[in-house]
Short mmCIF file of N, CA and C in Angstrom, two decimals:
data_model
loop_
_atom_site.label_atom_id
_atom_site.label_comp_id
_atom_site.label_asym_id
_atom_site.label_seq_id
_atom_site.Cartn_x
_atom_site.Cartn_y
_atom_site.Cartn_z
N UNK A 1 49.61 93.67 125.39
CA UNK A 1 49.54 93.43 126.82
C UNK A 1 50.87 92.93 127.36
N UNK A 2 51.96 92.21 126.55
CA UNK A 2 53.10 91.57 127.06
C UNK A 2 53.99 92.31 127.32
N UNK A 3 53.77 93.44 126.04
CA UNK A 3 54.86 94.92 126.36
C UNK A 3 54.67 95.50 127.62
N UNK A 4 53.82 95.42 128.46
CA UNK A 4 53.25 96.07 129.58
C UNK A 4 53.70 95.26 130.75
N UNK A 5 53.34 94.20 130.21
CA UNK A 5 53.57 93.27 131.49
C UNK A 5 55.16 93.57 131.68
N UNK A 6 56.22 93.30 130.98
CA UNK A 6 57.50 92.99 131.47
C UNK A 6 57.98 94.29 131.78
N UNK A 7 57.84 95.31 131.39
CA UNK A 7 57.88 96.51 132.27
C UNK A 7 57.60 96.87 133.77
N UNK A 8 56.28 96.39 133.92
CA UNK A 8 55.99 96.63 135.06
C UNK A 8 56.71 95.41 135.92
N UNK A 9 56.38 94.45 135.55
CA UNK A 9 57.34 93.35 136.41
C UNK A 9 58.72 93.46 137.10
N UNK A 10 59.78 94.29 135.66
CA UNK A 10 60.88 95.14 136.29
C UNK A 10 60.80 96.46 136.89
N UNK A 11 59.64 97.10 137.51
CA UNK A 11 59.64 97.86 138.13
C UNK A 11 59.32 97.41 139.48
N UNK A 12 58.43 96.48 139.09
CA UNK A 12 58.06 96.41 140.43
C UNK A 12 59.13 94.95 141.61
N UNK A 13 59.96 93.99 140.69
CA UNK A 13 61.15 93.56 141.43
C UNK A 13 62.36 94.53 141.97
N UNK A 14 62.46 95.41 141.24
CA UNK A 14 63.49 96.42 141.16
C UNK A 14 62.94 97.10 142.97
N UNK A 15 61.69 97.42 142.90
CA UNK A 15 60.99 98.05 144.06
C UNK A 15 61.62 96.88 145.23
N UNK A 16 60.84 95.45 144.78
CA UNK A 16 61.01 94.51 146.05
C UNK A 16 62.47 94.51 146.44
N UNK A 17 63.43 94.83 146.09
CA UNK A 17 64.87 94.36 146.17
C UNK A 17 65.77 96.07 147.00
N UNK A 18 64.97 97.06 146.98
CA UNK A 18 64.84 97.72 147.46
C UNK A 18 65.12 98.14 149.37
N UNK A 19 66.16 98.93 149.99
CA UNK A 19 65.80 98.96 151.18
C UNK A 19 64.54 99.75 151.79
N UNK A 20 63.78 99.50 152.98
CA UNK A 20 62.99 100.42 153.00
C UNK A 20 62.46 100.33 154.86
N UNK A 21 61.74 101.38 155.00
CA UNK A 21 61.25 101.53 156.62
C UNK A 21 60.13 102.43 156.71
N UNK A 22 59.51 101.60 157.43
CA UNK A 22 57.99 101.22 157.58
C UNK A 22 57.44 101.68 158.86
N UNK A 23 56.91 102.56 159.24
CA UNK A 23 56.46 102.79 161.07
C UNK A 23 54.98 102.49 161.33
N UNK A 24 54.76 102.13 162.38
CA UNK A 24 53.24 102.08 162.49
C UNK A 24 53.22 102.14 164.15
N UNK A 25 51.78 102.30 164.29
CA UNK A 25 51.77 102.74 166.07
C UNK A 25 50.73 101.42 166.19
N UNK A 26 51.04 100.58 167.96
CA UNK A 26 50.41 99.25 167.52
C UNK A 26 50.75 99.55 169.53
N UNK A 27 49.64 99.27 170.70
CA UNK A 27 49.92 99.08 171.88
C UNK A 27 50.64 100.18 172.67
N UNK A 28 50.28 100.93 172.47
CA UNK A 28 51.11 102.31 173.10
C UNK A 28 53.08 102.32 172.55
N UNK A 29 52.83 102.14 171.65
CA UNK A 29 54.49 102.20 170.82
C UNK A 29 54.10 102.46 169.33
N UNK A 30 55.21 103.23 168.91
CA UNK A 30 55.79 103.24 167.60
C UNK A 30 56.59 102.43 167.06
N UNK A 31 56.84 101.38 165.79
CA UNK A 31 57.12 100.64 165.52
C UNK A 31 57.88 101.11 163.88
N UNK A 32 59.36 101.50 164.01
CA UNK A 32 59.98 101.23 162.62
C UNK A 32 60.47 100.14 162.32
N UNK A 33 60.31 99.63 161.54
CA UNK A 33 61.03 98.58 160.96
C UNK A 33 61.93 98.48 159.50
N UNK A 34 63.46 98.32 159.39
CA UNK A 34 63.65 98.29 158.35
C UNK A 34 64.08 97.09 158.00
N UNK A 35 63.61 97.32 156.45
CA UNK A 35 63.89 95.78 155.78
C UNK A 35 64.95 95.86 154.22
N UNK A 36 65.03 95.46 154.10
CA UNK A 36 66.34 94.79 152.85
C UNK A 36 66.29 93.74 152.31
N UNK A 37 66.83 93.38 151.21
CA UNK A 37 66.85 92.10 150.63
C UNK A 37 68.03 91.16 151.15
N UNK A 38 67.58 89.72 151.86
CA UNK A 38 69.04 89.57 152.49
C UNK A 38 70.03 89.35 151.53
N UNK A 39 69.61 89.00 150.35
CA UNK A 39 70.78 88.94 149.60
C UNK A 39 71.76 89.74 149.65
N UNK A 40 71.74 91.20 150.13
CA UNK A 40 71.77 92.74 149.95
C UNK A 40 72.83 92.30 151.06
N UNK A 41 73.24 91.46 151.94
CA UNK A 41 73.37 91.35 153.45
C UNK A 41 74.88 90.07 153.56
N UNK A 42 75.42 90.02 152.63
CA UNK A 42 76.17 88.90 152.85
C UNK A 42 77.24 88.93 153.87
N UNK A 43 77.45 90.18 154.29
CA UNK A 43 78.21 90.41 155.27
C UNK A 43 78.16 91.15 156.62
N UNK A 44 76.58 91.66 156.70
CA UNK A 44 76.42 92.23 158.00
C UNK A 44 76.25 93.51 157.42
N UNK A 45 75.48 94.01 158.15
CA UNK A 45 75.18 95.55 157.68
C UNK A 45 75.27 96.49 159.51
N UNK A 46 75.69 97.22 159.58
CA UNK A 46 75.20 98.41 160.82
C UNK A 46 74.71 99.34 160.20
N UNK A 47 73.75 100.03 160.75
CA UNK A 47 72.87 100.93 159.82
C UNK A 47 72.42 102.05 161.74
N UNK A 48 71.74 103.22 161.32
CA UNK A 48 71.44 104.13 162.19
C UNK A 48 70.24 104.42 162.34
N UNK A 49 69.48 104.14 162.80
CA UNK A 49 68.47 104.94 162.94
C UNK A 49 68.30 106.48 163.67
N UNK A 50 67.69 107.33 162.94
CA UNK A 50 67.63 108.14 163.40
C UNK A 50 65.85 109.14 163.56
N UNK A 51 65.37 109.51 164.88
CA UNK A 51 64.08 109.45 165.03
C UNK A 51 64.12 111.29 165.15
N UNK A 52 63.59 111.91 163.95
CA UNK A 52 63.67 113.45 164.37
C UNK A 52 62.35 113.72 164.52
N UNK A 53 62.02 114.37 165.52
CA UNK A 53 61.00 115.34 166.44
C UNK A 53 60.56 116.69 165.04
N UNK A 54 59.17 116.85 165.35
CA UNK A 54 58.53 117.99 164.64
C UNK A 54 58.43 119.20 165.47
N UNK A 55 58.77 118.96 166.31
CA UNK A 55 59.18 120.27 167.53
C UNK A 55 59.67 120.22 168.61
N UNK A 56 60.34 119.26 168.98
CA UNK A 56 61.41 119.63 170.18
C UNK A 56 62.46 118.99 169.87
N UNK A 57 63.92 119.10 169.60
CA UNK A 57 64.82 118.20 169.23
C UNK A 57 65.97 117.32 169.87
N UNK A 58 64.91 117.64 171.49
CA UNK A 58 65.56 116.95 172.53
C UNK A 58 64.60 115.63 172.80
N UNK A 59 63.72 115.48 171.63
CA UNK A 59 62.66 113.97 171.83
C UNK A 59 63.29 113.22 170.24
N UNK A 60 64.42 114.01 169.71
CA UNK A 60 65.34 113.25 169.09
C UNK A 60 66.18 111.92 169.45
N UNK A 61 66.13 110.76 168.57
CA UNK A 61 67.20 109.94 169.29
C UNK A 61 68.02 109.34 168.28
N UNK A 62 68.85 109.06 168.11
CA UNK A 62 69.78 108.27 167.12
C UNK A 62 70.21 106.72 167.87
N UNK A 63 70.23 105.78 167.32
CA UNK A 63 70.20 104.49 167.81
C UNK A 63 71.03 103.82 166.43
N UNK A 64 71.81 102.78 166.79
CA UNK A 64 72.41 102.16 165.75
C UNK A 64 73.12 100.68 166.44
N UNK A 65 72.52 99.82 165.06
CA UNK A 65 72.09 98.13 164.96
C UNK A 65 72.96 97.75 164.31
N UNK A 66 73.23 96.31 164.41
CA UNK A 66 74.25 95.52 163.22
C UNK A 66 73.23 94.50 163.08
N UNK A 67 73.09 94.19 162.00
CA UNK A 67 71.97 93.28 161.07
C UNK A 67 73.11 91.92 160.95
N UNK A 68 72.96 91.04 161.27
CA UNK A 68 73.56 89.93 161.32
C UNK A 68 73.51 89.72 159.78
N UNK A 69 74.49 88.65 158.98
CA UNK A 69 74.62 88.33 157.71
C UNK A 69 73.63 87.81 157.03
N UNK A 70 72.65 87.87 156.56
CA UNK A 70 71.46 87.09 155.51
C UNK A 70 70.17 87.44 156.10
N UNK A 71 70.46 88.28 157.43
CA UNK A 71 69.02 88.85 158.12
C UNK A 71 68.34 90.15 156.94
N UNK A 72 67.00 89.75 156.94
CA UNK A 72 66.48 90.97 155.97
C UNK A 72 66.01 92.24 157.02
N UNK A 73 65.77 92.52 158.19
CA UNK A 73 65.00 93.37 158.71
C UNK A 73 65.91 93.68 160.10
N UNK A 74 65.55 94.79 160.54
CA UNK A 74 66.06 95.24 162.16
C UNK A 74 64.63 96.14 162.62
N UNK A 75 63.99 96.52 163.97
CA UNK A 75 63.41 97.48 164.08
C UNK A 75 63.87 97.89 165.74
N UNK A 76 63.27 99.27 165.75
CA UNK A 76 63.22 99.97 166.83
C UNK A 76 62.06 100.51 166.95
N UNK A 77 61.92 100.66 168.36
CA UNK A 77 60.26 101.30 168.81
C UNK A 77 60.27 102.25 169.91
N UNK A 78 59.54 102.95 169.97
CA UNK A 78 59.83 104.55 170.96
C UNK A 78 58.07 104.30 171.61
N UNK A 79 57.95 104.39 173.27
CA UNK A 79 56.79 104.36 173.69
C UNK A 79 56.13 106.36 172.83
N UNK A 80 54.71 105.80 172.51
CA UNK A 80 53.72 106.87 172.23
C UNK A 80 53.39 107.81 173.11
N UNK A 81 53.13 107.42 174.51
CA UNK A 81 53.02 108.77 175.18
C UNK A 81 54.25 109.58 175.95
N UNK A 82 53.97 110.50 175.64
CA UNK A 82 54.99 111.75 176.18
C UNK A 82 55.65 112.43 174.51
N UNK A 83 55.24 111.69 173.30
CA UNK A 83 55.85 111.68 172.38
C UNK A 83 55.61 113.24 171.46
N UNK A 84 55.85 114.17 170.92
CA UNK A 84 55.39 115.20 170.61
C UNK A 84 54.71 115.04 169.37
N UNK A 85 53.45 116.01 169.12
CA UNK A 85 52.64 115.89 168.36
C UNK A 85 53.12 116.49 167.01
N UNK A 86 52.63 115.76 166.03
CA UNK A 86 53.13 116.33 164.91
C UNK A 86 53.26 115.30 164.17
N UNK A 87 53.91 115.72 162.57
CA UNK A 87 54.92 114.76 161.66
C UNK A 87 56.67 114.52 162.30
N UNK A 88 56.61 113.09 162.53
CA UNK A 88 57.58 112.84 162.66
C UNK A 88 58.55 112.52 161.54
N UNK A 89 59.73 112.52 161.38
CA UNK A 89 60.74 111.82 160.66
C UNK A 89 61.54 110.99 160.67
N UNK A 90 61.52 109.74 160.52
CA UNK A 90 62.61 108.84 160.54
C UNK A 90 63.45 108.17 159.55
N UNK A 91 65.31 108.57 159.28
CA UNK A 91 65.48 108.15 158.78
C UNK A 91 66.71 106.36 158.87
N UNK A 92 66.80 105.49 158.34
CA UNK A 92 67.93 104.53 158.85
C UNK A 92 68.82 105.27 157.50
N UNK A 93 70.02 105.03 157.94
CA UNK A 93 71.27 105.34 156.98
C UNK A 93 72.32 103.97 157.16
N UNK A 94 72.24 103.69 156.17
CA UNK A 94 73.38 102.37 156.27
C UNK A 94 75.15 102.76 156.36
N UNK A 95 75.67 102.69 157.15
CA UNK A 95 76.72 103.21 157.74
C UNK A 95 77.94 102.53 156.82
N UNK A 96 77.95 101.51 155.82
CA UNK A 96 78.95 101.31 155.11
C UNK A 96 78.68 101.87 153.21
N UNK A 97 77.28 102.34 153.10
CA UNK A 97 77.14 103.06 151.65
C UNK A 97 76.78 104.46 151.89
N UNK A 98 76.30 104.48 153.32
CA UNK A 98 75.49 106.47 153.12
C UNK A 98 75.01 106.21 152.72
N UNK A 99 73.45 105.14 152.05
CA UNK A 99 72.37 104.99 152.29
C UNK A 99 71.43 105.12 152.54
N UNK A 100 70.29 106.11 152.84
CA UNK A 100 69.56 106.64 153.62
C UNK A 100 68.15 106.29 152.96
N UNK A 101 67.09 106.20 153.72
CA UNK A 101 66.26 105.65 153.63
C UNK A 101 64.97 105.87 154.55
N UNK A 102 63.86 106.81 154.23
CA UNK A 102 63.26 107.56 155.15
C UNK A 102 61.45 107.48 155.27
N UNK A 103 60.91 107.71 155.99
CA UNK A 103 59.62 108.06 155.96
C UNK A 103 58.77 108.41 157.49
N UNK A 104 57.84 109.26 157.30
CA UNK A 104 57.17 109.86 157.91
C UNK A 104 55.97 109.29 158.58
N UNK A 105 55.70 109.74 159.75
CA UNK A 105 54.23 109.76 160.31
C UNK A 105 53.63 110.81 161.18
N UNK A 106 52.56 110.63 161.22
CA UNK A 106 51.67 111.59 162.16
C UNK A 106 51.23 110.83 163.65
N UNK A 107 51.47 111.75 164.72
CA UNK A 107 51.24 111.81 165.93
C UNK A 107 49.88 112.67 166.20
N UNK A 108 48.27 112.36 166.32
CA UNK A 108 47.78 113.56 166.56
C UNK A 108 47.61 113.59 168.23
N UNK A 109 47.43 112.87 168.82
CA UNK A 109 47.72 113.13 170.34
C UNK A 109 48.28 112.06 171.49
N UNK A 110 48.77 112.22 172.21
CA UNK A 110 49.28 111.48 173.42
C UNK A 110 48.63 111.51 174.38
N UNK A 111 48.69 110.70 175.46
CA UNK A 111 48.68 110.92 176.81
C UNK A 111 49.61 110.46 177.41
N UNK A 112 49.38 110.79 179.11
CA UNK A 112 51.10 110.47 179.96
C UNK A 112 50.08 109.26 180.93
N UNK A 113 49.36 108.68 180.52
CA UNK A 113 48.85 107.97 181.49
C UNK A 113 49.37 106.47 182.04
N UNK A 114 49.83 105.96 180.81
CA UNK A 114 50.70 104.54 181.06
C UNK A 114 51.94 105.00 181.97
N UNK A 115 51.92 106.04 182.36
CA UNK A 115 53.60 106.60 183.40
C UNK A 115 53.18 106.64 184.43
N UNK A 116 51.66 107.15 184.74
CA UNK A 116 51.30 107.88 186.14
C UNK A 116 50.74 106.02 186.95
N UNK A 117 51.38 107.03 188.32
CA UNK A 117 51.30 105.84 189.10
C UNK A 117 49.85 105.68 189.75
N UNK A 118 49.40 104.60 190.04
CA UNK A 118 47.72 104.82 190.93
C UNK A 118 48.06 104.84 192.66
#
């Protein structure tokens, strides 16, 4: 059982120490968030986000952050309606390693109603 254990233990710190980004839909928004180990951070990081569309590539946006020194996380959020349906892609790329760091979600429908006026 001990052989097992310390294996997995270094897999799974190796994981925590890891950069990574996380989206979730929460109040009529999309929510990425990326996180890092601040250790990872001793000097400031700028990193990119970049939000690619599953079919129009003008609901594309590229956005880019500087992570203050020992901060573990940055996020960005895009309102849900008007948003195109589909798998989205988002990746952050850390702008001083080329870095990249990605994951997906599903959109199955919108509305434009939080826009329209009464």
């Amino acid at each position: 059982m001990k052989r097992l254990f310390v294996p997995l233990c270094l897999m799974f710190g190796v994981y925590l120490g890891a950069a990574d980004v996380q989206c979730r839909v929460e109040n009529e928004r999309i929510y990425c968030i990326y996180s890092l180990d601040r250790s990872d951070n001793q000097n400031g990081k700028n990193v990119k986000f970049h939000w690619i569309s599953p079919t129009s590539p003008e609901d594309d946006r590229i956005r880019h952050f500087q992570i203050p020194p020992l901060y573990g996380s940055v996020y960005d959020y895009r309102f849900l309606p008007g948003r195109a349906e589909g798998r989205w892609h988002v990746e952050v790329i850390d702008l001083e390693t080329n870095e990249t760091v990605e994951t997906t979600f599903d959109i199955n429908a919108t509305d434009n109603s939080m826009f329209e006026e009464d």
